[in-house]
PDB file of C-alpha atoms and ligand atoms in Angstrom:
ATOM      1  CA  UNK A   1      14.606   9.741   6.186  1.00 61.00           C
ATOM      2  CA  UNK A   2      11.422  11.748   6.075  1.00 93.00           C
ATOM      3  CA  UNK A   3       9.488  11.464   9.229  1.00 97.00           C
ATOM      4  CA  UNK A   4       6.558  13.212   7.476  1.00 98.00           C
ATOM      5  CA  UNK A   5       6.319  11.422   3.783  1.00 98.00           C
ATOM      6  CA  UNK A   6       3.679   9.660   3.122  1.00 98.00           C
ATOM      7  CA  UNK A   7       4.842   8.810  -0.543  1.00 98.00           C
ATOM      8  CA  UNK A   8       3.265   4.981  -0.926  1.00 98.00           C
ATOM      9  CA  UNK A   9       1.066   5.009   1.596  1.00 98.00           C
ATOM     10  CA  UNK A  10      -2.960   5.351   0.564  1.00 98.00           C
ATOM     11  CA  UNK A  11      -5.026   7.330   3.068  1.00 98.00           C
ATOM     12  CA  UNK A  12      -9.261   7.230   2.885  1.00 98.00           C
ATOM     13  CA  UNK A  13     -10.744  10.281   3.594  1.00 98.00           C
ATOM     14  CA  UNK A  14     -14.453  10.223   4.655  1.00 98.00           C
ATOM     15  CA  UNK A  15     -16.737  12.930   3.469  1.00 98.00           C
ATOM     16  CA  UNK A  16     -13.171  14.463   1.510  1.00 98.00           C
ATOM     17  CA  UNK A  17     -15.449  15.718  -1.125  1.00 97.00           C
ATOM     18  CA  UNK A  18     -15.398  19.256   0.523  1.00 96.00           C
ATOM     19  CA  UNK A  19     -14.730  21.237   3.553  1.00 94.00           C
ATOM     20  CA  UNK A  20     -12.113  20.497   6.333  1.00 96.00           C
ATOM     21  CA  UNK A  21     -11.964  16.312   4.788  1.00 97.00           C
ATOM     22  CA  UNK A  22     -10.922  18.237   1.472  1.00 97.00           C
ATOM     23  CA  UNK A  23      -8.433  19.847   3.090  1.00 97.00           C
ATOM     24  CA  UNK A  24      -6.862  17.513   5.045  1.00 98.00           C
ATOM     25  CA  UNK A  25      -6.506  14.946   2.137  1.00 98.00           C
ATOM     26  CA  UNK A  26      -4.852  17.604  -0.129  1.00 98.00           C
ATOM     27  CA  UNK A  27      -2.027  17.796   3.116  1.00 98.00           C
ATOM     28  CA  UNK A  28      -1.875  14.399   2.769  1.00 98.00           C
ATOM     29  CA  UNK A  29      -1.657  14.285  -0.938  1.00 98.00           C
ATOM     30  CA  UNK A  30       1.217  16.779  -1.041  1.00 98.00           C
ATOM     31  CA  UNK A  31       2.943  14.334   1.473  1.00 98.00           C
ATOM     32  CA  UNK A  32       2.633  12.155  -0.902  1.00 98.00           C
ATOM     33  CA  UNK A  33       0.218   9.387   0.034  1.00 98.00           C
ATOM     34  CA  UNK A  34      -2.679   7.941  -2.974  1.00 98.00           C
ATOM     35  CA  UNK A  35      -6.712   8.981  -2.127  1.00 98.00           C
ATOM     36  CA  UNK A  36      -9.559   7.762  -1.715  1.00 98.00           C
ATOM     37  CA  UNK A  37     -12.299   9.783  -1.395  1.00 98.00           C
ATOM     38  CA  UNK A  38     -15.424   9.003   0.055  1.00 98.00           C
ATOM     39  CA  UNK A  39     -18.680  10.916  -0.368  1.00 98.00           C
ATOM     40  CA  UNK A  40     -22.985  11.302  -1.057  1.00 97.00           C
ATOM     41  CA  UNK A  41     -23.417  13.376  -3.363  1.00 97.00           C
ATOM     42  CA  UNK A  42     -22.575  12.230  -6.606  1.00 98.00           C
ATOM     43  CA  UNK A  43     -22.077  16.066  -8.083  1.00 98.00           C
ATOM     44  CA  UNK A  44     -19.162  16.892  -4.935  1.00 98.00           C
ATOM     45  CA  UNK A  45     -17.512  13.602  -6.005  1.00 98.00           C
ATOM     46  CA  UNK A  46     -16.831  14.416  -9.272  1.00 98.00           C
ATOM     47  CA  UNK A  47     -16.117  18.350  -8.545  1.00 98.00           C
ATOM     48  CA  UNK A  48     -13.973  16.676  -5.716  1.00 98.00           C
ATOM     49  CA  UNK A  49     -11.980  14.295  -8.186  1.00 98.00           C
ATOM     50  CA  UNK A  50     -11.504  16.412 -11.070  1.00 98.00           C
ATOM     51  CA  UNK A  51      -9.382  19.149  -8.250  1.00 98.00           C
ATOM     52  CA  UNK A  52      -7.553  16.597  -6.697  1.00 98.00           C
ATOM     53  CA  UNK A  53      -6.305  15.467 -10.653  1.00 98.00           C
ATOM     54  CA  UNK A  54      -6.050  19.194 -11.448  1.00 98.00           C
ATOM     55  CA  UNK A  55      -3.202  19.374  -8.384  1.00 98.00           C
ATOM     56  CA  UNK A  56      -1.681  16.570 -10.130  1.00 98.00           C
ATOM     57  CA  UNK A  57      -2.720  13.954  -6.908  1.00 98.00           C
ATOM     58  CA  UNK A  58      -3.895  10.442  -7.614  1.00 98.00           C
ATOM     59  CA  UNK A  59      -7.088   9.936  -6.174  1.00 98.00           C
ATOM     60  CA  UNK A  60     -10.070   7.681  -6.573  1.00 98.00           C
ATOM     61  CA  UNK A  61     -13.850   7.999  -5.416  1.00 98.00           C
ATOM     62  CA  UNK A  62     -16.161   5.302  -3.719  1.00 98.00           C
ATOM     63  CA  UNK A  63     -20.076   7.022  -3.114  1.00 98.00           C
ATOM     64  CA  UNK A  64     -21.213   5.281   0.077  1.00 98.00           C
ATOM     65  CA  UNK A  65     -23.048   6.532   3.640  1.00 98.00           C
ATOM     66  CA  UNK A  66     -20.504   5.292   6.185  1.00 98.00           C
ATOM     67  CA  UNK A  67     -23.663   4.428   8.381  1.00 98.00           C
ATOM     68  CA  UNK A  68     -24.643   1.045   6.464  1.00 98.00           C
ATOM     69  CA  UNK A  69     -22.246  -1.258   7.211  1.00 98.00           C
ATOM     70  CA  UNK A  70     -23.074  -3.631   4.435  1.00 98.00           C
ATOM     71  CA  UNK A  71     -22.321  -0.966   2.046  1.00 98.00           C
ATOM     72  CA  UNK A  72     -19.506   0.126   3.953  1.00 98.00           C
ATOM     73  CA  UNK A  73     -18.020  -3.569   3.510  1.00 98.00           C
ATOM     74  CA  UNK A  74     -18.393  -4.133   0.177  1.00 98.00           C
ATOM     75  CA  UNK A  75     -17.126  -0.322  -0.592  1.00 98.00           C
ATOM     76  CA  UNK A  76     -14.203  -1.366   1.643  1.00 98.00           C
ATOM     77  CA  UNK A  77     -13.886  -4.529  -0.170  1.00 98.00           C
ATOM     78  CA  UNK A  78     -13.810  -3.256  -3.738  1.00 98.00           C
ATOM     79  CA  UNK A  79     -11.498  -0.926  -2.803  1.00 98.00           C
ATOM     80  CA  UNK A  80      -8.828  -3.344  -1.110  1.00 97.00           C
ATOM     81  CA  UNK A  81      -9.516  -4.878  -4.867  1.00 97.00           C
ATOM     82  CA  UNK A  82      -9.558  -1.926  -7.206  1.00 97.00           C
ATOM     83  CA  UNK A  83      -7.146   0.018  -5.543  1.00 98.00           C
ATOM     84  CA  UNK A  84      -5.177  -2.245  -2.327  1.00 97.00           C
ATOM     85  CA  UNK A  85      -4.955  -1.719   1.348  1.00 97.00           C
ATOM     86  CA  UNK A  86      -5.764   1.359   2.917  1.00 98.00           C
ATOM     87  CA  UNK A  87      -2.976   2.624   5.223  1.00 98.00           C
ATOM     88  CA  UNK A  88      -5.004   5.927   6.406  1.00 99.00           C
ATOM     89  CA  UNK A  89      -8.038   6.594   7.290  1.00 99.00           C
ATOM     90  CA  UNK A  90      -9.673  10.050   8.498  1.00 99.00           C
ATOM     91  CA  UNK A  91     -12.952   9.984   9.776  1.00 98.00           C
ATOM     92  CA  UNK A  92     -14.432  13.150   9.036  1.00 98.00           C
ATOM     93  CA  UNK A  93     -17.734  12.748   7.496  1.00 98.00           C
ATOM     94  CA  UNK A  94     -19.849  14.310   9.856  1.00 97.00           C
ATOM     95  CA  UNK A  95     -23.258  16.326  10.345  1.00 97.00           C
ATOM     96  CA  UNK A  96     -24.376  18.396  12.643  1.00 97.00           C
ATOM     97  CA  UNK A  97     -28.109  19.719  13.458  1.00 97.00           C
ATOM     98  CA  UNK A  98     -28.808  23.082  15.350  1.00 97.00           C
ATOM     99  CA  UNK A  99     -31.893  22.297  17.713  1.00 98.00           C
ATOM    100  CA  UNK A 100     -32.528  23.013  21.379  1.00 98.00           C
ATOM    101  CA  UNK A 101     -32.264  19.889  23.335  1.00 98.00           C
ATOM    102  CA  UNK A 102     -36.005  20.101  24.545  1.00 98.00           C
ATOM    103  CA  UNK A 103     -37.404  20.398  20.817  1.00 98.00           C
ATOM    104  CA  UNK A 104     -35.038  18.063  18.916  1.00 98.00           C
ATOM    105  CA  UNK A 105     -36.643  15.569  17.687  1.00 98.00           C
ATOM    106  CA  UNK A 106     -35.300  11.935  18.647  1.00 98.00           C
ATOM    107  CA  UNK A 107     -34.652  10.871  15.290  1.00 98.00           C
ATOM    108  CA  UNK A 108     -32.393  14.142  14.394  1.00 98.00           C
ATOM    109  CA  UNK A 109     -30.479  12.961  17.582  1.00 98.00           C
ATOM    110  CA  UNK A 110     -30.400   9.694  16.557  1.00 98.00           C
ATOM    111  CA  UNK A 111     -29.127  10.579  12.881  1.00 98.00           C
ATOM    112  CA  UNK A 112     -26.299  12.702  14.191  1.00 98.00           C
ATOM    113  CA  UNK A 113     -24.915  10.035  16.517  1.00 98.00           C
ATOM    114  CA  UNK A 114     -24.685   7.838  13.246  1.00 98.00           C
ATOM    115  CA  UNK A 115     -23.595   9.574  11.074  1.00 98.00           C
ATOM    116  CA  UNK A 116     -20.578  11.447  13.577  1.00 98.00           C
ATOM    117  CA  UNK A 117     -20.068   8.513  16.010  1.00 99.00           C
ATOM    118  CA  UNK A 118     -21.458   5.061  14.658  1.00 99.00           C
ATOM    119  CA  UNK A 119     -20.177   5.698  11.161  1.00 98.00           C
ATOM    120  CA  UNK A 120     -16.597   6.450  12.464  1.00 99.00           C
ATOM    121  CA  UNK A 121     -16.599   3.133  14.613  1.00 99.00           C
ATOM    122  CA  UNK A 122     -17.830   0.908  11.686  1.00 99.00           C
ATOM    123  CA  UNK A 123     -15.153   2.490   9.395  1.00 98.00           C
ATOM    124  CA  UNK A 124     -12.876   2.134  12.296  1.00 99.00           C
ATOM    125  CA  UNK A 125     -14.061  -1.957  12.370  1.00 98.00           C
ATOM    126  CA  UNK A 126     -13.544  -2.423   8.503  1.00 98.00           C
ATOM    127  CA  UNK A 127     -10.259  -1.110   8.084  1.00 98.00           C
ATOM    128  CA  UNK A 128      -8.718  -2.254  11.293  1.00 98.00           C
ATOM    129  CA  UNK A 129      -9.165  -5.686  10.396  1.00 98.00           C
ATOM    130  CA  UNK A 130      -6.606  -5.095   7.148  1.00 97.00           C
ATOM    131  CA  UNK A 131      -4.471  -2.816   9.539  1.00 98.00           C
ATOM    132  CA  UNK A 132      -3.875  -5.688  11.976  1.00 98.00           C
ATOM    133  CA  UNK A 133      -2.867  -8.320   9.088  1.00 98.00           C
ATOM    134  CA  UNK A 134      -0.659  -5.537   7.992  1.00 97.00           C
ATOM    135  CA  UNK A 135       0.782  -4.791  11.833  1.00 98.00           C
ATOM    136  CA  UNK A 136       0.970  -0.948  10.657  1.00 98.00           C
ATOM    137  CA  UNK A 137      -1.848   1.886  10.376  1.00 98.00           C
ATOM    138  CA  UNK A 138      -2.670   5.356  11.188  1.00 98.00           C
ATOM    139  CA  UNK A 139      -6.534   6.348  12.371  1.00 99.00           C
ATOM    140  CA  UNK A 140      -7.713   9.702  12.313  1.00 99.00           C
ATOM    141  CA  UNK A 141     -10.647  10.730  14.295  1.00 99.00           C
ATOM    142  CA  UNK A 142     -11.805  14.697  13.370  1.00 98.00           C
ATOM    143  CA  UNK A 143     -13.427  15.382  16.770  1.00 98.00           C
ATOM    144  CA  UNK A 144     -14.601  18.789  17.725  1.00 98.00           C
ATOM    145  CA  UNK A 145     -14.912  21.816  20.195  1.00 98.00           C
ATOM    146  CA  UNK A 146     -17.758  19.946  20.893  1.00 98.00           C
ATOM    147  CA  UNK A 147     -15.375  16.733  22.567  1.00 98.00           C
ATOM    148  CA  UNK A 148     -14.932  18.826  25.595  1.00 98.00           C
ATOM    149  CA  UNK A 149     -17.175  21.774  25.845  1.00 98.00           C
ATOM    150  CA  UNK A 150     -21.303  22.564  25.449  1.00 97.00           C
ATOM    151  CA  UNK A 151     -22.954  25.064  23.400  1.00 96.00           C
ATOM    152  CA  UNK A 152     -26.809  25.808  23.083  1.00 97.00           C
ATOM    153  CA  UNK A 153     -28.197  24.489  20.465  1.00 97.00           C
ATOM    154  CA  UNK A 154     -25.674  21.144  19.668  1.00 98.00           C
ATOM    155  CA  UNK A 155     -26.715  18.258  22.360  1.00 98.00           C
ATOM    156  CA  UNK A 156     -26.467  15.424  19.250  1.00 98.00           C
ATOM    157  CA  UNK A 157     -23.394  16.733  17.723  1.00 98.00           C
ATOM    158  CA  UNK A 158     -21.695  17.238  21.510  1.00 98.00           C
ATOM    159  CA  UNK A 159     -23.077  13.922  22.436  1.00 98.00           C
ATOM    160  CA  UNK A 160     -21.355  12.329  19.088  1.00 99.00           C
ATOM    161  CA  UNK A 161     -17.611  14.109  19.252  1.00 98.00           C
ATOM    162  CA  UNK A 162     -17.421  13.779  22.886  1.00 98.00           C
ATOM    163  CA  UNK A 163     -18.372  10.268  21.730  1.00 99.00           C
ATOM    164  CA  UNK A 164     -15.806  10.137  19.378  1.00 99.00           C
ATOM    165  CA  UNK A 165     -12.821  11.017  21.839  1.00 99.00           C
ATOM    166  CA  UNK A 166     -13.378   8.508  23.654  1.00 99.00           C
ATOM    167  CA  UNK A 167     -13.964   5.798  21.153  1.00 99.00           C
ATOM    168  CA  UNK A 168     -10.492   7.258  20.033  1.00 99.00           C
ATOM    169  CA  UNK A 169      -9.098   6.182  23.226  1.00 99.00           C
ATOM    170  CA  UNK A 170     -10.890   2.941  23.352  1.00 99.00           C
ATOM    171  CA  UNK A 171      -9.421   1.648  19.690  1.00 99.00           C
ATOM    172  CA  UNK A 172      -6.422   2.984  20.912  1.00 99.00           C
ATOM    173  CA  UNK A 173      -6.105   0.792  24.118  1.00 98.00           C
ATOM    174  CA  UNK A 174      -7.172  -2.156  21.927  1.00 98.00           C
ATOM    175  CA  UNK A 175      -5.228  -1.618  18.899  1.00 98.00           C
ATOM    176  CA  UNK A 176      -1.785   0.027  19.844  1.00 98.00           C
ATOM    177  CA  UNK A 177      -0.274  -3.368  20.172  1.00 98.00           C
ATOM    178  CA  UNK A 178      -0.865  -4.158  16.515  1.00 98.00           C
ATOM    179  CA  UNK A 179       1.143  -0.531  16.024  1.00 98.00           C
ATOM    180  CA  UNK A 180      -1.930   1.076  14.986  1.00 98.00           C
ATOM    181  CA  UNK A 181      -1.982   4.621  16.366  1.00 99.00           C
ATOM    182  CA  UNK A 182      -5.329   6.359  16.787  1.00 99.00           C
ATOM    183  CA  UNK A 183      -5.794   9.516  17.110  1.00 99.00           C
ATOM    184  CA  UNK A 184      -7.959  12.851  16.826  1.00 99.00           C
ATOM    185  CA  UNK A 185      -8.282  16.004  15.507  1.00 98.00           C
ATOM    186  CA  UNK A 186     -10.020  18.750  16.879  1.00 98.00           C
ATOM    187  CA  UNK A 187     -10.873  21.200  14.834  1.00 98.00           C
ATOM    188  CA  UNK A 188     -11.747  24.622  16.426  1.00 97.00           C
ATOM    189  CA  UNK A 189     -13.721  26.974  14.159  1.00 96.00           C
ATOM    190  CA  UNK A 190     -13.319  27.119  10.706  1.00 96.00           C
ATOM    191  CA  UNK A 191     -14.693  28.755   8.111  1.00 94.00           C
ATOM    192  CA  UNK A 192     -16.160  25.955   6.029  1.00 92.00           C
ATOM    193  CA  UNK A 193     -19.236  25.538   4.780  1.00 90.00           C
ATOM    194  CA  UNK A 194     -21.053  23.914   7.882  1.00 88.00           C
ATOM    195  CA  UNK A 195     -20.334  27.004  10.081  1.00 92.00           C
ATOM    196  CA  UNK A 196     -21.704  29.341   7.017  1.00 92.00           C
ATOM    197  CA  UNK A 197     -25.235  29.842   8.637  1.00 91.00           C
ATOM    198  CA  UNK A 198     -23.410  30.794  11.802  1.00 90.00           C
ATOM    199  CA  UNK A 199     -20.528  33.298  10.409  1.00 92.00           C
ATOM    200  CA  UNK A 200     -22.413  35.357   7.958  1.00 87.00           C
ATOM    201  CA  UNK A 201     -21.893  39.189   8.705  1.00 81.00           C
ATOM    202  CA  UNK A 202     -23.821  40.530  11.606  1.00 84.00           C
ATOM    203  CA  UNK A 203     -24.808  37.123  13.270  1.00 89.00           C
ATOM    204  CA  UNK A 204     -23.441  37.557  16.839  1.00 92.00           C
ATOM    205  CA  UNK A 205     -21.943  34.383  16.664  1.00 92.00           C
ATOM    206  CA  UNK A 206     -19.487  35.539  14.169  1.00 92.00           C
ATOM    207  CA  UNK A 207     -18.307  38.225  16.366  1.00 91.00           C
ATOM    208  CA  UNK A 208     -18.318  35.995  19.397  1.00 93.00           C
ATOM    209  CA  UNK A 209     -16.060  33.448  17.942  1.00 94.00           C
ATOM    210  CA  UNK A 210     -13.636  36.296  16.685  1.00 93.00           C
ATOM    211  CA  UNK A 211     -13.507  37.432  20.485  1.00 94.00           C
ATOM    212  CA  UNK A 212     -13.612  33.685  21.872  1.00 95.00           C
ATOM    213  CA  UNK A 213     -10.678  33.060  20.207  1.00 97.00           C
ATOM    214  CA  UNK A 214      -7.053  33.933  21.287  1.00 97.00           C
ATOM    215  CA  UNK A 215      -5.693  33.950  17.526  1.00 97.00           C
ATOM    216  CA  UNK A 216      -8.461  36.367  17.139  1.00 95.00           C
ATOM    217  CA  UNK A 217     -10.106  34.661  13.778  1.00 95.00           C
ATOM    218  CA  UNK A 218     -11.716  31.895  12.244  1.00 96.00           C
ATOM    219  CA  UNK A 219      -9.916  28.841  11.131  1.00 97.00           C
ATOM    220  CA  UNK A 220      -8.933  28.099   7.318  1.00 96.00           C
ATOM    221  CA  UNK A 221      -9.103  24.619   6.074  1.00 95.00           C
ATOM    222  CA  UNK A 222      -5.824  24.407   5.539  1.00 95.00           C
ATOM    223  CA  UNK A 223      -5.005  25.374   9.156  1.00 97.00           C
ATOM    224  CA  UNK A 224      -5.327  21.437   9.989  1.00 97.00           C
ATOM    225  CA  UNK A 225      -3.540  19.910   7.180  1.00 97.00           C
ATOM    226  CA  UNK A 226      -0.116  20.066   8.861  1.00 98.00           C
ATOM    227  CA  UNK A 227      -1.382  18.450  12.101  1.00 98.00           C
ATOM    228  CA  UNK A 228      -3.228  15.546   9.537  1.00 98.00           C
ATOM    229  CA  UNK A 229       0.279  14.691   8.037  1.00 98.00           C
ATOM    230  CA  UNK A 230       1.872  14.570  11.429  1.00 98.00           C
ATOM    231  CA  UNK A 231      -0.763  11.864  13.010  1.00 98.00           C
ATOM    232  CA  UNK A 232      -0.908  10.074   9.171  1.00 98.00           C
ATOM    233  CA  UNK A 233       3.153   9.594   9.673  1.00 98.00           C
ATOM    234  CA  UNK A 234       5.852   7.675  10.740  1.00 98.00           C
ATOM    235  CA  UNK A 235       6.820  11.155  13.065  1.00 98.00           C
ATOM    236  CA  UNK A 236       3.604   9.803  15.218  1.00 98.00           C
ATOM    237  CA  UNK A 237       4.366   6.073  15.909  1.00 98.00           C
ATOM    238  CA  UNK A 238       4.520   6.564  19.479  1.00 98.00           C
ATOM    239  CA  UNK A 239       1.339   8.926  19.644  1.00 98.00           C
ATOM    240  CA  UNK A 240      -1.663   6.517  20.507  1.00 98.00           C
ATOM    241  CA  UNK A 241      -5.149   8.029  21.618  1.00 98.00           C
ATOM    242  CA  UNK A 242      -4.373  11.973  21.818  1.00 98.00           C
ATOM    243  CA  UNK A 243      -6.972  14.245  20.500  1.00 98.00           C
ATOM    244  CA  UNK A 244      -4.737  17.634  18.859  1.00 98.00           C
ATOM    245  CA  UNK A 245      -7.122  20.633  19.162  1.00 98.00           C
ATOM    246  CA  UNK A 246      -5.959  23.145  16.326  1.00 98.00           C
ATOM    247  CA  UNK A 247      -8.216  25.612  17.669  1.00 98.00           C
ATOM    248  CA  UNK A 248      -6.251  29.153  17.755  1.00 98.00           C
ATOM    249  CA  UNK A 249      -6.085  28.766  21.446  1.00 98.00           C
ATOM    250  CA  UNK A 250      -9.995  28.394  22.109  1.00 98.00           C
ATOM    251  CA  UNK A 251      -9.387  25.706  24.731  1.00 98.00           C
ATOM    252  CA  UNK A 252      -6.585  27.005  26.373  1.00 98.00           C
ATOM    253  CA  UNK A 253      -8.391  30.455  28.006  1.00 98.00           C
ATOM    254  CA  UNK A 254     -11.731  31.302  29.849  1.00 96.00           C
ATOM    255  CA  UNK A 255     -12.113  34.462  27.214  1.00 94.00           C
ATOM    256  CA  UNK A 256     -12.420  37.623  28.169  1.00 92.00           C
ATOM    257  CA  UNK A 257     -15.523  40.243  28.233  1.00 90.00           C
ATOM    258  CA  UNK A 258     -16.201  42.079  24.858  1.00 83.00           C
ATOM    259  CA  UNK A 259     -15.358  45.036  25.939  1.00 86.00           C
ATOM    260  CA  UNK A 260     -11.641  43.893  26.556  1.00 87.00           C
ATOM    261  CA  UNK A 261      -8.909  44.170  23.551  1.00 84.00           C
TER     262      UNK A 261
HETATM  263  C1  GCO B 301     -21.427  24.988  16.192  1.00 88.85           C
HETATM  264  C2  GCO B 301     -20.363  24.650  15.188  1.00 88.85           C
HETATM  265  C3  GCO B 301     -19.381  23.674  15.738  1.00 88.85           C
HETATM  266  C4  GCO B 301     -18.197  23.498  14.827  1.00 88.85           C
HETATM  267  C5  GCO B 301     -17.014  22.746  15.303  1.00 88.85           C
HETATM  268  C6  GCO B 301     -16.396  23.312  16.538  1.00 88.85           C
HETATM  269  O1  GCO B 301     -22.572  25.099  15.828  1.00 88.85           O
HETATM  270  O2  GCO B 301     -21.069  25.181  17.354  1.00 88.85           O
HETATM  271  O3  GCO B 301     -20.864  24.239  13.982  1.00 88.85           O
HETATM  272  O4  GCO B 301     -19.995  22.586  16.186  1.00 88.85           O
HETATM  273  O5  GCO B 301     -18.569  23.034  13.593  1.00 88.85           O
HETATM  274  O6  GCO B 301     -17.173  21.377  15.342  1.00 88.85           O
HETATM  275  O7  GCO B 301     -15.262  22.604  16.853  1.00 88.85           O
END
């Protein structure tokens, strides 16, 4: 037996039209499992779906914001129709807004917690309530650097992941007993296309993350896919409310002054 195949299993990826969700659902595609894609942008959907085909994965798209519930259900819905029960899901869609706390405006605040926090739960909600009938399913929160520390410039997005790891441990509590393991990723930094204004050549922060971080580089995608399969599979049935920070060591050291190798 395979502790790591998901071969019949169908995992829904939030926001798996580019970026880390892209990543993590190809993992999970060459494990084996069926996707389903979620997305907002009609133009990364179909970019999205014609790679995933190109790799030879099944995969289907739904274009929904996971912040209206009503279309949320009836995406969720059609799918359990078109497609069956999901067995997955990774909540990754996510946003983030780069503000000072005493300039953001409320409703930027209030968007981020939405999208990164309130979406998750109402996906969370949906799919639960098939996972429960089913007494088997595997939640995926993608949390942050953000879930335990502060940074200038993030209070919505900090406020949302650290949010998010503990609404992992809350479904957890509640939902273990219908073997439904949730869990989280967190991600540390990776080169995607979020961090882009952030890593370009010459911004400090580029150079600052390099030196933060005890692996001595930015993450790639495909860093996290391994650690997606693991918490998607039967090799983490007894894992229940654990965020996994695949970080390069970020949250294991104080760092160390610039000057030092
Ligand atoms: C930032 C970054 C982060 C990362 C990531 C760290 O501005 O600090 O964008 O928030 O995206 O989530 O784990």
């Amino acid at each position: 037996m395979n502790l790591f195949n998901l071969t019949g299993k169908r995992a829904l990826v939030t926001g798996g039209t580019h970026g880390l969700g892209m990543a993590m659902a190809e993992g999970l595609a060459s494990a084996g499992a069926e996707l389903i894609i979620t997305g907002t942008t009609p133009s990364k959907m179909k970019d999205a779906l014609s790679y995933y085909k190109g790799k030879g994965f099944k995969a289907s798209g739904y274009l929904f914001d996971v912040t209206n519930e009503d279309e949320a259900k009836e995406n969720i819905e059609i799918i359990s129709t078109e497609i069956g029960d999901i067995h997955i899901l990774v909540n990754n869609a996510g946003i983030i807004k780069r503000e000072l706390a005493i300039t953001m405006p409320v409703e930027d605040f209030r968007r981020v917690i939405d999208v990164d926090l309130v979406g998750p739960f109402i996906m969370s909600q949906l799919v639960a309530k098939q996972m429960i009938e089913r007494k088997e399913g595997k939640i995926i929160n993608i949390c942050s650097m953000m879930s335990e520390l502060g940074r200038n410039s993030v209070s919505a997005y900090a406020a949302a992941k650290g949010g998010l790891k503990m609404l992992t441990q809350n479904l957890a509590t509640e939902w273990a007993k219908h073997n439904i393991q949730v869990n989280g990723i967190g991600p540390g930094y990776f080169a995607t296309t979020q961090t882009e204004p952030i890593r370009v050549d010459g911004h400090p922060f580029n150079e600052f993350i390099i030196n933060r971080t005890p692996a001595a580089r930015w993450g790639n995608p495909e860093d996290l896919a391994g650690t997606a399969v693991f918490l998607a599979s039967k090799a983490s049935d007894f894992v229940n409310g654990q965020v996994v920070y695949v970080d390069g060591g970020i949250l294991a050291t104080i760092g160390k002054p610039s000057n030092e190798d």
